[in-house]
Amino acid sequence: MAVYVAGADDGEEDETPDAGVESMPGPSDVAAATVAKIIDTSRIYGDLYRTLQLGPVLPAVKWMQQDMLGVGVADLQKNMIPSSVTAYIAGLRSMDQLAGKQRLQYLQATTALSDAIVGSRTLSAWRMSLQIENVMGEIIKGPAFTVPTPWATESFRKALGGTIHRQVYMTDWLAQIDTGRGLLSEVSSRPLTEYREYVGGLGDSPTRFELDSSLHTGLGVNGLLGADALSSPAVLDDVELEVEVADRVEDLLTPQQAGRLDALEDLRGVMTCVDAKVVEMLEGGWHVVREAPPAAAEMAAQCAVEAIDRAIRAAAPDSEVEQWLPTSGRPKKEWHSESGRLTRSVRIRYIMRGYKDEAKMTCTVADNLIALQTHATSRAQAIKHASAGDLQLARCLLSTAEHILTMLFVVKRS
């Protein structure tokens, strides 16, 4: 199977001071000044900093239930203006440097904190991406890659690290410019949440299948993040912002596009035995991107969705799925759509039967790709030519579709 190779500098983790929270010395003059500035913005940060200093008392649920945030939450919620959100983000970034060995617990806590205070999916996406990066950083330094195996190559390691690194870079930037505009929605935050839970449960020595699943799901989620941002009302109403977001999406997608043709060749080989038209649909979508006609995103979205539908219908015929469903354990309400047809979800779960977590994750990515097709169609009705955002949205949707199909048909499950 072809591997998407990140750039040479991608995937290298920043060095984090290896000092446990419980043994951290008192803040230096610089750190004290930073903390003082943070506390000046909201009393939340005083609570957070003192909690960190106390040691391993960071389970996010316990922390939130104790209502240690006090009036700070109400103050920030009441004054939810761009400058206060910007200050909040700057404060989090400063606090990130002080977490030490408790970094993962700290990131989990600040994700919960952000949800409670700001309720911003963009900000939460940034915090979740940092969690994924933290976990994956440990995995690619662990036994899976230090014990020699034929598949644990340096290029594979860089591809895993680089995928998450670019995701953090994108969500960090979106969080900085969002300031309450809602640049990301549930369309990307829900798959990102599933992805975080999956990576978080891999353990120290994941299998090749689990790491392949992590790679292609991460690449698919990156496509959803870019498409979600480009579909947001704030971006659609602001030509300059659209160009700026499109440029960032270009940075997000270009490194993973380097291996796309090799991966498509793998997919072509498998699809020959499933439905040869699937690859033709994908190639038709990329032709649309190159030609850049009006409503490119709508046309590409149709190609992406049709490619998935053709593939899963061929690999999960009605008769076989109907026979499997009574013993599948899936609730009956999931079996059929309102029209009486088998749902995409049960077809995908049939194809990936025996792999519950991976099937759930793939279904989530696919469901939200379908949701973005609606955005692309709505967008097409309002434009007369393919803008930078329209073309990048098309790339995002096609890229995500290819990674869904790779998860379903190319990644080896043995």
mmCIF file of C-alpha atoms in Angstrom:
data_model
loop_
_atom_site.group_PDB
_atom_site.id
_atom_site.type_symbol
_atom_site.label_atom_id
_atom_site.label_comp_id
_atom_site.label_asym_id
_atom_site.label_seq_id
_atom_site.Cartn_x
_atom_site.Cartn_y
_atom_site.Cartn_z
ATOM 1 C CA MET A 1 0.000 0.000 0.000
ATOM 2 C CA ALA A 2 1.302 3.432 -0.904
ATOM 3 C CA VAL A 3 2.143 5.754 1.980
ATOM 4 C CA TYR A 4 1.491 9.477 2.011
ATOM 5 C CA VAL A 5 4.859 10.981 2.855
ATOM 6 C CA ALA A 6 5.000 14.264 4.689
ATOM 7 C CA GLY A 7 7.599 16.908 3.971
ATOM 8 C CA ALA A 8 11.031 16.503 5.509
ATOM 9 C CA ASP A 9 10.290 18.954 8.318
ATOM 10 C CA ASP A 10 6.787 17.688 9.080
ATOM 11 C CA GLY A 11 6.031 15.497 12.032
ATOM 12 C CA GLU A 12 8.950 16.565 14.173
ATOM 13 C CA GLU A 13 7.660 17.241 17.636
ATOM 14 C CA ASP A 14 8.632 20.328 19.566
ATOM 15 C CA GLU A 15 10.727 19.596 22.614
ATOM 16 C CA THR A 16 8.716 19.879 25.811
ATOM 17 C CA PRO A 17 10.459 20.383 29.168
ATOM 18 C CA ASP A 18 10.482 16.963 30.841
ATOM 19 C CA ALA A 19 9.601 18.211 34.279
ATOM 20 C CA GLY A 20 6.634 16.658 36.059
ATOM 21 C CA VAL A 21 4.006 19.044 37.319
ATOM 22 C CA GLU A 22 4.332 17.766 40.856
ATOM 23 C CA SER A 23 8.029 18.675 40.952
ATOM 24 C CA MET A 24 7.855 21.952 39.029
ATOM 25 C CA PRO A 25 9.738 24.778 40.716
ATOM 26 C CA GLY A 26 8.103 28.107 41.389
ATOM 27 C CA PRO A 27 7.600 30.214 38.250
ATOM 28 C CA SER A 28 10.517 32.229 36.993
ATOM 29 C CA ASP A 29 10.225 35.979 36.587
ATOM 30 C CA VAL A 30 9.219 35.503 32.950
ATOM 31 C CA ALA A 31 6.667 32.800 33.754
ATOM 32 C CA ALA A 32 5.314 34.837 36.658
ATOM 33 C CA ALA A 33 4.831 37.835 34.376
ATOM 34 C CA THR A 34 3.039 35.633 31.847
ATOM 35 C CA VAL A 35 0.783 34.142 34.475
ATOM 36 C CA ALA A 36 0.060 37.562 35.928
ATOM 37 C CA LYS A 37 -0.985 38.797 32.506
ATOM 38 C CA ILE A 38 -3.187 35.727 32.057
ATOM 39 C CA ILE A 39 -4.853 36.144 35.436
ATOM 40 C CA ASP A 40 -5.462 39.768 34.564
ATOM 41 C CA THR A 41 -7.575 38.612 31.626
ATOM 42 C CA SER A 42 -9.697 36.207 33.657
ATOM 43 C CA ARG A 43 -9.526 34.548 37.065
ATOM 44 C CA ILE A 44 -9.863 31.192 35.287
ATOM 45 C CA TYR A 45 -6.162 31.164 34.643
ATOM 46 C CA GLY A 46 -5.278 31.576 38.293
ATOM 47 C CA ASP A 47 -7.350 28.487 39.050
ATOM 48 C CA LEU A 48 -5.795 26.574 36.158
ATOM 49 C CA TYR A 49 -2.248 27.542 37.064
ATOM 50 C CA ARG A 50 -2.693 26.660 40.746
ATOM 51 C CA THR A 51 -4.254 23.336 39.764
ATOM 52 C CA LEU A 52 -1.242 22.539 37.607
ATOM 53 C CA GLN A 53 1.138 23.486 40.409
ATOM 54 C CA LEU A 54 -0.644 21.229 42.893
ATOM 55 C CA GLY A 55 0.310 18.160 40.900
ATOM 56 C CA PRO A 56 -1.706 15.220 39.555
ATOM 57 C CA VAL A 57 -5.170 16.548 40.339
ATOM 58 C CA LEU A 58 -6.032 17.251 36.744
ATOM 59 C CA PRO A 59 -8.780 14.792 35.710
ATOM 60 C CA ALA A 60 -10.909 17.147 33.663
ATOM 61 C CA VAL A 61 -14.272 15.834 34.828
ATOM 62 C CA LYS A 62 -13.431 16.095 38.524
ATOM 63 C CA TRP A 63 -11.960 19.522 37.995
ATOM 64 C CA MET A 64 -15.032 20.828 36.197
ATOM 65 C CA GLN A 65 -17.466 19.251 38.680
ATOM 66 C CA GLN A 66 -15.767 21.035 41.565
ATOM 67 C CA ASP A 67 -16.699 24.333 39.905
ATOM 68 C CA MET A 68 -13.221 25.689 40.524
ATOM 69 C CA LEU A 69 -13.674 28.171 37.694
ATOM 70 C CA GLY A 70 -16.012 30.398 39.693
ATOM 71 C CA VAL A 71 -16.924 33.829 38.414
ATOM 72 C CA GLY A 72 -14.173 33.746 35.804
ATOM 73 C CA VAL A 73 -16.372 31.692 33.466
ATOM 74 C CA ALA A 74 -19.311 34.056 33.792
ATOM 75 C CA ASP A 75 -17.075 37.069 33.232
ATOM 76 C CA LEU A 76 -15.601 35.696 30.018
ATOM 77 C CA GLN A 77 -18.950 34.455 28.749
ATOM 78 C CA LYS A 78 -20.559 37.833 29.467
ATOM 79 C CA ASN A 79 -17.761 39.692 27.681
ATOM 80 C CA MET A 80 -17.496 37.382 24.687
ATOM 81 C CA ILE A 81 -15.911 39.911 22.366
ATOM 82 C CA PRO A 82 -13.103 39.230 19.879
ATOM 83 C CA SER A 83 -10.418 40.775 22.079
ATOM 84 C CA SER A 84 -11.355 38.613 25.076
ATOM 85 C CA VAL A 85 -11.341 35.438 22.952
ATOM 86 C CA THR A 86 -7.974 36.406 21.503
ATOM 87 C CA ALA A 87 -6.605 36.983 24.997
ATOM 88 C CA TYR A 88 -8.027 33.648 26.120
ATOM 89 C CA ILE A 89 -6.264 31.823 23.271
ATOM 90 C CA ALA A 90 -3.001 33.642 23.971
ATOM 91 C CA GLY A 91 -3.325 32.641 27.613
ATOM 92 C CA LEU A 92 -3.823 28.992 26.722
ATOM 93 C CA ARG A 93 -0.766 29.065 24.489
ATOM 94 C CA SER A 94 1.316 30.466 27.338
ATOM 95 C CA MET A 95 -0.007 27.871 29.770
ATOM 96 C CA ASP A 96 0.752 25.073 27.271
ATOM 97 C CA GLN A 97 4.444 25.545 27.979
ATOM 98 C CA LEU A 98 4.033 24.757 31.688
ATOM 99 C CA ALA A 99 2.261 21.393 31.593
ATOM 100 C CA GLY A 100 5.327 19.116 31.677
ATOM 101 C CA LYS A 101 4.629 15.407 32.146
ATOM 102 C CA GLN A 102 0.960 16.126 32.768
ATOM 103 C CA ARG A 103 0.561 17.569 29.269
ATOM 104 C CA LEU A 104 -2.090 15.134 28.019
ATOM 105 C CA GLN A 105 -4.255 15.533 31.122
ATOM 106 C CA TYR A 106 -3.772 19.274 30.889
ATOM 107 C CA LEU A 107 -4.891 19.323 27.244
ATOM 108 C CA GLN A 108 -7.947 17.248 28.104
ATOM 109 C CA ALA A 109 -8.789 19.671 30.896
ATOM 110 C CA THR A 110 -8.370 22.768 28.734
ATOM 111 C CA THR A 111 -10.560 21.242 26.022
ATOM 112 C CA ALA A 112 -13.309 20.856 28.618
ATOM 113 C CA LEU A 113 -12.548 24.360 29.851
ATOM 114 C CA SER A 114 -12.857 25.791 26.352
ATOM 115 C CA ASP A 115 -16.159 24.004 25.740
ATOM 116 C CA ALA A 116 -17.564 25.338 29.007
ATOM 117 C CA ILE A 117 -16.420 28.919 28.519
ATOM 118 C CA VAL A 118 -16.398 29.682 24.836
ATOM 119 C CA GLY A 119 -18.427 26.850 23.331
ATOM 120 C CA SER A 120 -16.378 27.259 20.162
ATOM 121 C CA ARG A 121 -15.936 24.196 17.977
ATOM 122 C CA THR A 122 -12.956 25.913 16.353
ATOM 123 C CA LEU A 123 -11.178 26.374 19.657
ATOM 124 C CA SER A 124 -12.064 22.843 20.794
ATOM 125 C CA ALA A 125 -10.739 21.452 17.494
ATOM 126 C CA TRP A 126 -7.379 23.070 18.203
ATOM 127 C CA ARG A 127 -7.246 21.595 21.711
ATOM 128 C CA MET A 128 -8.277 18.134 20.444
ATOM 129 C CA SER A 129 -5.653 18.251 17.694
ATOM 130 C CA LEU A 130 -3.013 18.970 20.318
ATOM 131 C CA GLN A 131 -4.177 15.923 22.272
ATOM 132 C CA ILE A 132 -3.899 13.730 19.174
ATOM 133 C CA GLU A 133 -0.437 15.125 18.449
ATOM 134 C CA ASN A 134 0.653 14.391 22.014
ATOM 135 C CA VAL A 135 -0.504 10.763 21.846
ATOM 136 C CA MET A 136 0.817 10.133 18.330
ATOM 137 C CA GLY A 137 4.135 11.705 19.278
ATOM 138 C CA GLU A 138 4.583 9.046 21.948
ATOM 139 C CA ILE A 139 3.511 6.252 19.586
ATOM 140 C CA ILE A 140 5.994 7.126 16.852
ATOM 141 C CA LYS A 141 8.784 7.210 19.444
ATOM 142 C CA GLY A 142 7.652 3.899 20.963
ATOM 143 C CA PRO A 143 7.943 0.155 20.302
ATOM 144 C CA ALA A 144 5.931 0.230 17.082
ATOM 145 C CA PHE A 145 8.851 2.014 15.401
ATOM 146 C CA THR A 146 11.842 1.216 17.612
ATOM 147 C CA VAL A 147 11.421 -2.563 17.205
ATOM 148 C CA PRO A 148 12.459 -3.285 13.584
ATOM 149 C CA THR A 149 9.574 -4.361 11.348
ATOM 150 C CA PRO A 150 9.389 -4.168 7.544
ATOM 151 C CA TRP A 151 6.467 -1.731 7.527
ATOM 152 C CA ALA A 152 7.608 0.643 10.294
ATOM 153 C CA THR A 153 9.645 2.793 7.938
ATOM 154 C CA GLU A 154 10.896 6.310 8.479
ATOM 155 C CA SER A 155 8.612 7.574 5.729
ATOM 156 C CA PHE A 156 5.590 5.997 7.449
ATOM 157 C CA ARG A 157 6.606 7.557 10.767
ATOM 158 C CA LYS A 158 6.933 10.968 9.132
ATOM 159 C CA ALA A 159 3.595 10.543 7.373
ATOM 160 C CA LEU A 160 1.850 9.868 10.699
ATOM 161 C CA GLY A 161 3.560 12.723 12.505
ATOM 162 C CA GLY A 162 3.222 15.140 9.606
ATOM 163 C CA THR A 163 -0.513 14.510 9.200
ATOM 164 C CA ILE A 164 -1.191 15.490 12.809
ATOM 165 C CA HIS A 165 1.328 18.327 12.755
ATOM 166 C CA ARG A 166 -0.472 19.973 9.829
ATOM 167 C CA GLN A 167 -3.802 19.416 11.544
ATOM 168 C CA VAL A 168 -2.568 21.269 14.638
ATOM 169 C CA TYR A 169 -1.151 24.055 12.466
ATOM 170 C CA MET A 170 -4.497 24.491 10.684
ATOM 171 C CA THR A 171 -6.719 24.404 13.775
ATOM 172 C CA ASP A 172 -4.346 26.680 15.711
ATOM 173 C CA TRP A 173 -4.568 29.298 12.957
ATOM 174 C CA LEU A 174 -8.347 28.955 12.630
ATOM 175 C CA ALA A 175 -8.750 29.394 16.398
ATOM 176 C CA GLN A 176 -6.717 32.601 16.276
ATOM 177 C CA ILE A 177 -8.809 34.189 13.525
ATOM 178 C CA ASP A 178 -12.189 32.771 14.527
ATOM 179 C CA THR A 179 -13.013 35.143 17.426
ATOM 180 C CA GLY A 180 -16.575 33.907 17.602
ATOM 181 C CA ARG A 181 -17.281 33.670 13.862
ATOM 182 C CA GLY A 182 -17.857 29.916 13.922
ATOM 183 C CA LEU A 183 -15.371 28.836 11.255
ATOM 184 C CA LEU A 184 -15.732 25.178 12.220
ATOM 185 C CA SER A 185 -18.913 23.250 12.952
ATOM 186 C CA GLU A 186 -19.987 19.774 14.040
ATOM 187 C CA VAL A 187 -19.268 18.611 10.478
ATOM 188 C CA SER A 188 -15.557 18.524 11.337
ATOM 189 C CA SER A 189 -15.576 18.517 15.151
ATOM 190 C CA ARG A 190 -17.536 15.266 15.391
ATOM 191 C CA PRO A 191 -15.113 13.250 13.192
ATOM 192 C CA LEU A 192 -12.200 14.907 14.992
ATOM 193 C CA THR A 193 -13.641 13.798 18.338
ATOM 194 C CA GLU A 194 -13.974 10.208 17.075
ATOM 195 C CA TYR A 195 -10.419 10.353 15.761
ATOM 196 C CA ARG A 196 -9.102 11.623 19.097
ATOM 197 C CA GLU A 197 -10.857 8.801 20.963
ATOM 198 C CA TYR A 198 -9.502 6.208 18.545
ATOM 199 C CA VAL A 199 -5.894 7.393 18.708
ATOM 200 C CA GLY A 200 -6.156 7.776 22.473
ATOM 201 C CA GLY A 201 -7.091 4.109 22.820
ATOM 202 C CA LEU A 202 -4.282 2.640 20.701
ATOM 203 C CA GLY A 203 -1.880 1.956 23.554
ATOM 204 C CA ASP A 204 1.910 1.779 23.336
ATOM 205 C CA SER A 205 2.224 -0.830 20.570
ATOM 206 C CA PRO A 206 -0.525 -0.431 17.966
ATOM 207 C CA THR A 207 -0.696 -2.817 15.035
ATOM 208 C CA ARG A 208 0.018 -1.907 11.444
ATOM 209 C CA PHE A 209 -3.709 -1.946 10.705
ATOM 210 C CA GLU A 210 -4.388 0.464 13.557
ATOM 211 C CA LEU A 211 -1.643 2.833 12.397
ATOM 212 C CA ASP A 212 -2.770 2.640 8.758
ATOM 213 C CA SER A 213 -6.271 3.421 9.996
ATOM 214 C CA SER A 214 -4.918 6.343 12.000
ATOM 215 C CA LEU A 215 -3.052 7.715 9.012
ATOM 216 C CA HIS A 216 -5.893 7.600 6.502
ATOM 217 C CA THR A 217 -8.519 8.755 8.966
ATOM 218 C CA GLY A 218 -6.258 11.664 9.922
ATOM 219 C CA LEU A 219 -5.830 12.620 6.284
ATOM 220 C CA GLY A 220 -9.588 12.341 5.733
ATOM 221 C CA VAL A 221 -10.310 14.487 8.793
ATOM 222 C CA ASN A 222 -7.886 17.109 7.498
ATOM 223 C CA GLY A 223 -9.962 17.301 4.341
ATOM 224 C CA LEU A 224 -13.133 17.746 6.392
ATOM 225 C CA LEU A 225 -11.520 20.510 8.461
ATOM 226 C CA GLY A 226 -10.583 22.428 5.338
ATOM 227 C CA ALA A 227 -13.962 21.896 3.678
ATOM 228 C CA ASP A 228 -15.847 22.871 6.837
ATOM 229 C CA ALA A 229 -13.931 26.130 7.189
ATOM 230 C CA LEU A 230 -14.411 26.989 3.516
ATOM 231 C CA SER A 231 -18.154 26.283 3.834
ATOM 232 C CA SER A 232 -18.712 28.508 6.878
ATOM 233 C CA PRO A 233 -20.975 31.545 6.390
ATOM 234 C CA ALA A 234 -18.228 33.868 7.644
ATOM 235 C CA VAL A 235 -15.883 32.720 4.868
ATOM 236 C CA LEU A 236 -18.569 32.730 2.171
ATOM 237 C CA ASP A 237 -19.398 36.349 3.019
ATOM 238 C CA ASP A 238 -15.807 37.619 3.021
ATOM 239 C CA VAL A 239 -13.761 37.354 -0.193
ATOM 240 C CA GLU A 240 -10.472 38.243 1.497
ATOM 241 C CA LEU A 241 -11.012 35.706 4.272
ATOM 242 C CA GLU A 242 -11.937 33.072 1.702
ATOM 243 C CA VAL A 243 -8.634 33.558 -0.101
ATOM 244 C CA GLU A 244 -6.740 33.448 3.188
ATOM 245 C CA VAL A 245 -8.437 30.220 4.313
ATOM 246 C CA ALA A 246 -7.960 28.693 0.856
ATOM 247 C CA ASP A 247 -4.219 29.398 1.087
ATOM 248 C CA ARG A 248 -4.054 27.633 4.462
ATOM 249 C CA VAL A 249 -5.992 24.683 3.081
ATOM 250 C CA GLU A 250 -3.442 24.529 0.266
ATOM 251 C CA ASP A 251 -0.711 24.194 2.910
ATOM 252 C CA LEU A 252 -2.761 21.510 4.657
ATOM 253 C CA LEU A 253 -3.409 19.367 1.580
ATOM 254 C CA THR A 254 -0.376 19.779 -0.672
ATOM 255 C CA PRO A 255 2.053 17.509 1.234
ATOM 256 C CA GLN A 256 -0.427 14.619 1.318
ATOM 257 C CA GLN A 257 -1.212 15.086 -2.377
ATOM 258 C CA ALA A 258 2.358 14.083 -3.238
ATOM 259 C CA GLY A 259 1.538 10.404 -2.786
ATOM 260 C CA ARG A 260 -1.998 10.574 -4.118
ATOM 261 C CA LEU A 261 -1.349 9.055 -7.541
ATOM 262 C CA ASP A 262 0.440 6.032 -6.061
ATOM 263 C CA ALA A 263 -2.384 5.532 -3.586
ATOM 264 C CA LEU A 264 -4.957 5.910 -6.365
ATOM 265 C CA GLU A 265 -3.138 3.178 -8.265
ATOM 266 C CA ASP A 266 -3.542 0.900 -5.241
ATOM 267 C CA LEU A 267 -7.217 1.808 -5.132
ATOM 268 C CA ARG A 268 -7.576 1.218 -8.877
ATOM 269 C CA GLY A 269 -6.200 -2.291 -8.502
ATOM 270 C CA VAL A 270 -8.686 -3.178 -5.774
ATOM 271 C CA MET A 271 -11.654 -1.461 -7.419
ATOM 272 C CA THR A 272 -11.175 -3.488 -10.614
ATOM 273 C CA CYS A 273 -12.701 -6.386 -8.715
ATOM 274 C CA VAL A 274 -15.387 -4.268 -7.037
ATOM 275 C CA ASP A 275 -16.571 -1.554 -9.456
ATOM 276 C CA ALA A 276 -14.186 -0.126 -12.038
ATOM 277 C CA LYS A 277 -16.358 2.984 -12.409
ATOM 278 C CA VAL A 278 -15.325 4.164 -8.929
ATOM 279 C CA VAL A 279 -11.857 5.282 -10.019
ATOM 280 C CA GLU A 280 -13.370 6.928 -13.102
ATOM 281 C CA MET A 281 -15.628 8.975 -10.817
ATOM 282 C CA LEU A 282 -12.648 10.123 -8.735
ATOM 283 C CA GLU A 283 -10.600 10.979 -11.796
ATOM 284 C CA GLY A 284 -13.572 12.917 -13.140
ATOM 285 C CA GLY A 285 -13.628 14.941 -9.930
ATOM 286 C CA TRP A 286 -9.946 15.809 -10.200
ATOM 287 C CA HIS A 287 -10.482 16.774 -13.836
ATOM 288 C CA VAL A 288 -13.095 19.254 -12.592
ATOM 289 C CA VAL A 289 -10.515 20.761 -10.228
ATOM 290 C CA ARG A 290 -8.014 21.171 -13.060
ATOM 291 C CA GLU A 291 -10.538 22.692 -15.441
ATOM 292 C CA ALA A 292 -12.046 24.966 -12.739
ATOM 293 C CA PRO A 293 -15.557 25.412 -14.157
ATOM 294 C CA PRO A 294 -18.274 27.279 -12.231
ATOM 295 C CA ALA A 295 -19.568 25.217 -9.285
ATOM 296 C CA ALA A 296 -16.439 23.071 -9.230
ATOM 297 C CA ALA A 297 -17.050 22.124 -5.603
ATOM 298 C CA GLU A 298 -20.583 20.910 -6.327
ATOM 299 C CA MET A 299 -19.430 18.779 -9.253
ATOM 300 C CA ALA A 300 -16.479 17.362 -7.312
ATOM 301 C CA ALA A 301 -18.730 16.611 -4.334
ATOM 302 C CA GLN A 302 -21.076 14.662 -6.586
ATOM 303 C CA CYS A 303 -18.139 12.649 -7.936
ATOM 304 C CA ALA A 304 -16.835 11.963 -4.421
ATOM 305 C CA VAL A 305 -20.192 10.829 -3.032
ATOM 306 C CA GLU A 306 -21.067 8.780 -6.099
ATOM 307 C CA ALA A 307 -17.675 7.024 -5.930
ATOM 308 C CA ILE A 308 -18.334 6.011 -2.315
ATOM 309 C CA ASP A 309 -21.913 4.941 -3.005
ATOM 310 C CA ARG A 310 -20.981 2.831 -6.022
ATOM 311 C CA ALA A 311 -18.170 1.139 -4.118
ATOM 312 C CA ILE A 312 -20.157 0.238 -1.011
ATOM 313 C CA ARG A 313 -23.193 -0.917 -3.004
ATOM 314 C CA ALA A 314 -20.966 -3.244 -5.008
ATOM 315 C CA ALA A 315 -19.060 -4.554 -1.978
ATOM 316 C CA ALA A 316 -22.148 -4.841 0.233
ATOM 317 C CA PRO A 317 -25.002 -6.154 -1.949
ATOM 318 C CA ASP A 318 -28.522 -5.862 -0.562
ATOM 319 C CA SER A 319 -29.031 -9.621 -0.248
ATOM 320 C CA GLU A 320 -25.839 -10.173 1.757
ATOM 321 C CA VAL A 321 -26.357 -7.200 4.055
ATOM 322 C CA GLU A 322 -30.009 -8.078 4.724
ATOM 323 C CA GLN A 323 -28.959 -11.597 5.693
ATOM 324 C CA TRP A 324 -26.232 -10.243 8.021
ATOM 325 C CA LEU A 325 -28.236 -7.536 9.771
ATOM 326 C CA PRO A 326 -30.289 -9.718 12.186
ATOM 327 C CA THR A 327 -27.062 -11.001 13.772
ATOM 328 C CA SER A 328 -25.080 -7.770 13.391
ATOM 329 C CA GLY A 329 -26.103 -6.187 16.673
ATOM 330 C CA ARG A 330 -26.993 -2.947 14.895
ATOM 331 C CA PRO A 331 -30.253 -1.275 16.017
ATOM 332 C CA LYS A 332 -33.085 -1.750 13.515
ATOM 333 C CA LYS A 333 -33.538 2.011 13.205
ATOM 334 C CA GLU A 334 -30.110 2.128 11.496
ATOM 335 C CA TRP A 335 -30.893 -0.512 8.888
ATOM 336 C CA HIS A 336 -32.954 1.411 6.365
ATOM 337 C CA SER A 337 -33.471 4.992 5.281
ATOM 338 C CA GLU A 338 -36.920 6.586 5.082
ATOM 339 C CA SER A 339 -37.100 5.419 1.485
ATOM 340 C CA GLY A 340 -36.619 1.812 2.600
ATOM 341 C CA ARG A 341 -33.099 1.437 1.208
ATOM 342 C CA LEU A 342 -30.153 0.110 3.191
ATOM 343 C CA THR A 343 -28.202 2.962 4.767
ATOM 344 C CA ARG A 344 -24.612 3.798 3.950
ATOM 345 C CA SER A 345 -23.772 3.153 7.584
ATOM 346 C CA VAL A 346 -24.847 -0.492 7.582
ATOM 347 C CA ARG A 347 -23.136 -1.141 4.259
ATOM 348 C CA ILE A 348 -19.883 0.275 5.605
ATOM 349 C CA ARG A 349 -20.216 -1.706 8.833
ATOM 350 C CA TYR A 350 -20.837 -4.851 6.790
ATOM 351 C CA ILE A 351 -17.678 -4.259 4.754
ATOM 352 C CA MET A 352 -15.683 -3.629 7.956
ATOM 353 C CA ARG A 353 -17.441 -6.232 10.098
ATOM 354 C CA GLY A 354 -15.209 -7.400 12.918
ATOM 355 C CA TYR A 355 -13.600 -3.954 13.284
ATOM 356 C CA LYS A 356 -16.069 -1.973 15.364
ATOM 357 C CA ASP A 357 -13.965 1.113 16.212
ATOM 358 C CA GLU A 358 -12.568 1.529 12.721
ATOM 359 C CA ALA A 359 -16.018 1.036 11.180
ATOM 360 C CA LYS A 360 -17.542 3.652 13.476
ATOM 361 C CA MET A 361 -14.792 6.120 12.610
ATOM 362 C CA THR A 362 -15.141 5.523 8.870
ATOM 363 C CA CYS A 363 -18.936 5.931 9.064
ATOM 364 C CA THR A 364 -18.511 9.250 10.875
ATOM 365 C CA VAL A 365 -16.094 10.608 8.274
ATOM 366 C CA ALA A 366 -18.355 9.430 5.440
ATOM 367 C CA ASP A 367 -21.524 10.873 7.023
ATOM 368 C CA ASN A 368 -19.944 14.289 7.323
ATOM 369 C CA LEU A 369 -18.543 14.213 3.808
ATOM 370 C CA ILE A 370 -22.152 13.719 2.684
ATOM 371 C CA ALA A 371 -23.211 16.681 4.842
ATOM 372 C CA LEU A 372 -20.610 18.851 3.118
ATOM 373 C CA GLN A 373 -22.079 17.950 -0.250
ATOM 374 C CA THR A 374 -25.116 20.015 0.753
ATOM 375 C CA HIS A 375 -22.865 22.989 1.526
ATOM 376 C CA ALA A 376 -21.162 22.622 -1.838
ATOM 377 C CA THR A 377 -24.506 22.549 -3.638
ATOM 378 C CA SER A 378 -25.727 25.657 -1.827
ATOM 379 C CA ARG A 379 -22.494 27.429 -2.644
ATOM 380 C CA ALA A 380 -22.832 26.566 -6.328
ATOM 381 C CA GLN A 381 -26.109 28.414 -6.531
ATOM 382 C CA ALA A 382 -24.479 31.653 -5.426
ATOM 383 C CA ILE A 383 -21.359 31.824 -7.618
ATOM 384 C CA LYS A 384 -20.713 32.366 -11.297
ATOM 385 C CA HIS A 385 -17.106 31.204 -11.433
ATOM 386 C CA ALA A 386 -14.801 28.888 -9.511
ATOM 387 C CA SER A 387 -13.123 30.896 -6.765
ATOM 388 C CA ALA A 388 -10.011 29.846 -4.835
ATOM 389 C CA GLY A 389 -12.256 28.631 -2.043
ATOM 390 C CA ASP A 390 -14.456 26.648 -4.423
ATOM 391 C CA LEU A 391 -11.473 24.807 -5.896
ATOM 392 C CA GLN A 392 -9.930 24.074 -2.522
ATOM 393 C CA LEU A 393 -13.262 22.822 -1.221
ATOM 394 C CA ALA A 394 -13.386 20.444 -4.187
ATOM 395 C CA ARG A 395 -9.912 19.161 -3.348
ATOM 396 C CA CYS A 396 -10.895 18.616 0.284
ATOM 397 C CA LEU A 397 -13.960 16.567 -0.618
ATOM 398 C CA LEU A 398 -12.181 14.386 -3.176
ATOM 399 C CA SER A 399 -9.223 13.807 -0.872
ATOM 400 C CA THR A 400 -11.507 12.734 1.971
ATOM 401 C CA ALA A 401 -13.446 10.387 -0.337
ATOM 402 C CA GLU A 402 -10.213 8.706 -1.433
ATOM 403 C CA HIS A 403 -9.162 8.103 2.153
ATOM 404 C CA ILE A 404 -12.571 6.666 3.044
ATOM 405 C CA LEU A 405 -12.262 4.230 0.143
ATOM 406 C CA THR A 406 -8.688 3.415 1.119
ATOM 407 C CA MET A 407 -9.873 2.569 4.646
ATOM 408 C CA LEU A 408 -12.619 0.362 3.230
ATOM 409 C CA PHE A 409 -10.756 -1.473 0.498
ATOM 410 C CA VAL A 410 -6.972 -0.991 0.558
ATOM 411 C CA VAL A 411 -5.810 -1.021 4.183
ATOM 412 C CA LYS A 412 -5.007 -4.631 5.130
ATOM 413 C CA ARG A 413 -6.818 -5.871 8.205
ATOM 414 C CA SER A 414 -4.762 -8.975 8.941
#
